[in-house]
PDB file of C-alpha atoms in Angstrom:
ATOM      1  CA  UNK A  52     -29.251  -3.219  14.424  1.00 52.00           C
ATOM      2  CA  UNK A  53     -26.809  -4.420  11.742  1.00 56.00           C
ATOM      3  CA  UNK A  54     -28.816  -7.596  11.189  1.00 52.00           C
ATOM      4  CA  UNK A  55     -32.068  -5.679  10.994  1.00 49.00           C
ATOM      5  CA  UNK A  56     -30.624  -3.168   8.549  1.00 60.00           C
ATOM      6  CA  UNK A  57     -29.121  -5.877   6.320  1.00 59.00           C
ATOM      7  CA  UNK A  58     -32.277  -8.026   6.391  1.00 55.00           C
ATOM      8  CA  UNK A  59     -30.562 -10.915   8.203  1.00 58.00           C
ATOM      9  CA  UNK A  60     -32.385 -10.695  11.525  1.00 54.00           C
ATOM     10  CA  UNK A  61     -33.049 -14.206  12.878  1.00 57.00           C
ATOM     11  CA  UNK A  62     -35.459 -15.316  15.561  1.00 57.00           C
ATOM     12  CA  UNK A  63     -32.754 -17.486  17.140  1.00 59.00           C
ATOM     13  CA  UNK A  64     -30.623 -14.880  18.916  1.00 52.00           C
ATOM     14  CA  UNK A  65     -27.803 -17.312  19.833  1.00 58.00           C
ATOM     15  CA  UNK A  66     -27.493 -18.533  16.243  1.00 56.00           C
ATOM     16  CA  UNK A  67     -27.351 -14.952  15.046  1.00 58.00           C
ATOM     17  CA  UNK A  68     -24.564 -14.056  17.484  1.00 60.00           C
ATOM     18  CA  UNK A  69     -22.608 -17.149  16.466  1.00 61.00           C
ATOM     19  CA  UNK A  70     -22.452 -16.336  12.773  1.00 69.00           C
ATOM     20  CA  UNK A  71     -18.942 -15.631  11.508  1.00 71.00           C
ATOM     21  CA  UNK A  72     -19.633 -12.135  10.191  1.00 76.00           C
ATOM     22  CA  UNK A  73     -21.429 -11.132  13.383  1.00 79.00           C
ATOM     23  CA  UNK A  74     -18.444 -12.294  15.451  1.00 81.00           C
ATOM     24  CA  UNK A  75     -16.192 -10.071  13.376  1.00 82.00           C
ATOM     25  CA  UNK A  76     -18.573  -7.140  13.789  1.00 82.00           C
ATOM     26  CA  UNK A  77     -18.691  -7.714  17.551  1.00 82.00           C
ATOM     27  CA  UNK A  78     -14.866  -7.749  17.726  1.00 84.00           C
ATOM     28  CA  UNK A  79     -14.761  -4.434  15.881  1.00 85.00           C
ATOM     29  CA  UNK A  80     -17.321  -2.983  18.317  1.00 86.00           C
ATOM     30  CA  UNK A  81     -15.293  -4.238  21.277  1.00 87.00           C
ATOM     31  CA  UNK A  82     -12.206  -2.514  19.905  1.00 86.00           C
ATOM     32  CA  UNK A  83     -14.015   0.796  19.360  1.00 88.00           C
ATOM     33  CA  UNK A  84     -16.214   0.956  22.460  1.00 87.00           C
ATOM     34  CA  UNK A  85     -13.818   3.235  24.347  1.00 87.00           C
ATOM     35  CA  UNK A  86     -13.499   5.636  21.422  1.00 87.00           C
ATOM     36  CA  UNK A  87     -17.140   6.276  20.556  1.00 85.00           C
ATOM     37  CA  UNK A  88     -19.058   8.929  22.415  1.00 87.00           C
ATOM     38  CA  UNK A  89     -22.439   7.195  22.168  1.00 90.00           C
ATOM     39  CA  UNK A  90     -23.906   3.842  21.211  1.00 89.00           C
ATOM     40  CA  UNK A  91     -25.148   5.217  17.905  1.00 87.00           C
ATOM     41  CA  UNK A  92     -21.664   6.562  17.090  1.00 89.00           C
ATOM     42  CA  UNK A  93     -20.226   3.164  18.013  1.00 89.00           C
ATOM     43  CA  UNK A  94     -22.633   1.434  15.645  1.00 88.00           C
ATOM     44  CA  UNK A  95     -21.973   3.711  12.679  1.00 90.00           C
ATOM     45  CA  UNK A  96     -18.190   3.707  13.109  1.00 91.00           C
ATOM     46  CA  UNK A  97     -18.124  -0.083  13.576  1.00 89.00           C
ATOM     47  CA  UNK A  98     -20.368  -0.563  10.557  1.00 89.00           C
ATOM     48  CA  UNK A  99     -17.968   1.499   8.441  1.00 92.00           C
ATOM     49  CA  UNK A 100     -14.954  -0.533   9.551  1.00 90.00           C
ATOM     50  CA  UNK A 101     -16.884  -3.766   8.980  1.00 88.00           C
ATOM     51  CA  UNK A 102     -17.785  -2.741   5.423  1.00 90.00           C
ATOM     52  CA  UNK A 103     -14.152  -1.828   4.826  1.00 89.00           C
ATOM     53  CA  UNK A 104     -13.118  -5.245   6.149  1.00 85.00           C
ATOM     54  CA  UNK A 105     -15.580  -6.965   3.790  1.00 86.00           C
ATOM     55  CA  UNK A 106     -14.065  -5.119   0.840  1.00 88.00           C
ATOM     56  CA  UNK A 107     -10.586  -6.460   1.759  1.00 83.00           C
ATOM     57  CA  UNK A 108     -11.685 -10.021   2.548  1.00 80.00           C
ATOM     58  CA  UNK A 109     -10.973 -11.449  -0.952  1.00 80.00           C
ATOM     59  CA  UNK A 110      -7.339 -10.337  -0.717  1.00 81.00           C
ATOM     60  CA  UNK A 111      -6.492 -11.790   2.687  1.00 76.00           C
ATOM     61  CA  UNK A 112      -5.150 -15.067   1.295  1.00 74.00           C
ATOM     62  CA  UNK A 113      -2.332 -13.331  -0.557  1.00 84.00           C
ATOM     63  CA  UNK A 114      -1.154 -11.194   2.359  1.00 84.00           C
ATOM     64  CA  UNK A 115       1.203 -13.808   3.837  1.00 80.00           C
ATOM     65  CA  UNK A 116       3.081 -14.136   0.532  1.00 83.00           C
ATOM     66  CA  UNK A 117       3.207 -10.369   0.067  1.00 89.00           C
ATOM     67  CA  UNK A 118       4.435  -9.897   3.631  1.00 89.00           C
ATOM     68  CA  UNK A 119       7.366 -12.179   2.848  1.00 88.00           C
ATOM     69  CA  UNK A 120       8.265 -10.181  -0.269  1.00 91.00           C
ATOM     70  CA  UNK A 121       7.833  -6.786   1.359  1.00 93.00           C
ATOM     71  CA  UNK A 122       9.851  -7.779   4.415  1.00 92.00           C
ATOM     72  CA  UNK A 123      12.720  -8.931   2.182  1.00 92.00           C
ATOM     73  CA  UNK A 124      12.581  -5.685   0.202  1.00 93.00           C
ATOM     74  CA  UNK A 125      12.125  -3.242   3.104  1.00 94.00           C
ATOM     75  CA  UNK A 126      14.444  -4.728   5.744  1.00 93.00           C
ATOM     76  CA  UNK A 127      16.637  -7.419   4.247  1.00 93.00           C
ATOM     77  CA  UNK A 128      18.908  -7.561   7.300  1.00 95.00           C
ATOM     78  CA  UNK A 129      16.041  -8.232   9.720  1.00 93.00           C
ATOM     79  CA  UNK A 130      14.435 -10.668   7.281  1.00 92.00           C
ATOM     80  CA  UNK A 131      17.683 -12.600   6.924  1.00 94.00           C
ATOM     81  CA  UNK A 132      18.130 -12.693  10.711  1.00 93.00           C
ATOM     82  CA  UNK A 133      14.608 -14.089  11.149  1.00 91.00           C
ATOM     83  CA  UNK A 134      15.198 -16.694   8.441  1.00 92.00           C
ATOM     84  CA  UNK A 135      18.642 -17.696   9.762  1.00 93.00           C
ATOM     85  CA  UNK A 136      17.257 -18.269  13.256  1.00 92.00           C
ATOM     86  CA  UNK A 137      14.152 -20.148  12.015  1.00 90.00           C
ATOM     87  CA  UNK A 138      11.863 -17.443  13.371  1.00 89.00           C
ATOM     88  CA  UNK A 139      10.286 -16.351  10.097  1.00 88.00           C
ATOM     89  CA  UNK A 140       8.810 -19.766   9.300  1.00 85.00           C
ATOM     90  CA  UNK A 141       7.351 -19.971  12.818  1.00 85.00           C
ATOM     91  CA  UNK A 142       5.486 -16.660  12.557  1.00 83.00           C
ATOM     92  CA  UNK A 143       1.770 -17.401  12.222  1.00 79.00           C
ATOM     93  CA  UNK A 144       1.269 -15.063   9.249  1.00 78.00           C
ATOM     94  CA  UNK A 145      -1.491 -17.105   7.636  1.00 73.00           C
ATOM     95  CA  UNK A 146      -3.265 -17.397  10.966  1.00 73.00           C
ATOM     96  CA  UNK A 147      -3.006 -13.651  11.496  1.00 74.00           C
ATOM     97  CA  UNK A 148      -4.416 -12.831   8.091  1.00 73.00           C
ATOM     98  CA  UNK A 149      -6.982 -15.607   7.690  1.00 67.00           C
ATOM     99  CA  UNK A 150      -8.290 -16.026  11.223  1.00 66.00           C
ATOM    100  CA  UNK A 151      -9.905 -12.625  11.219  1.00 56.00           C
ATOM    101  CA  UNK A 152     -12.649 -13.593  13.663  1.00 48.00           C
ATOM    102  CA  UNK A 153     -10.067 -13.488  16.448  1.00 51.00           C
ATOM    103  CA  UNK A 154      -8.592 -10.184  15.235  1.00 50.00           C
ATOM    104  CA  UNK A 155      -5.061 -11.439  15.986  1.00 45.00           C
ATOM    105  CA  UNK A 156      -5.513 -11.609  19.742  1.00 49.00           C
ATOM    106  CA  UNK A 157      -3.503 -14.290  21.511  1.00 46.00           C
ATOM    107  CA  UNK A 158      -1.703 -15.542  18.427  1.00 46.00           C
ATOM    108  CA  UNK A 159       1.871 -15.089  19.683  1.00 44.00           C
ATOM    109  CA  UNK A 160       2.736 -17.635  22.333  1.00 46.00           C
ATOM    110  CA  UNK A 161       4.958 -16.811  25.292  1.00 40.00           C
TER     111      UNK A 161
END
């Protein structure tokens, strides 16, 4: 439905599902499927979140640097603890913010 509405409907269904933006849209749908009351509600809610995501996409690269600054400002004690124990540099902040097709699932290792 999203592809049809946006004019990006392809004849090759597998290629269409494999596109980066469609993967993100599918992840959003998967996250909202239990919340929506009907399939049409699911589509419209997911579409709204996807459009919101697209509006934030240009700013994702700067989030890791801002997270560092905000963490230092908001909770200096915790930030210093994480830095002192070499935990902060091991946090996959860039992966979390830039690898949005995975929606942060499975990024922290055991």
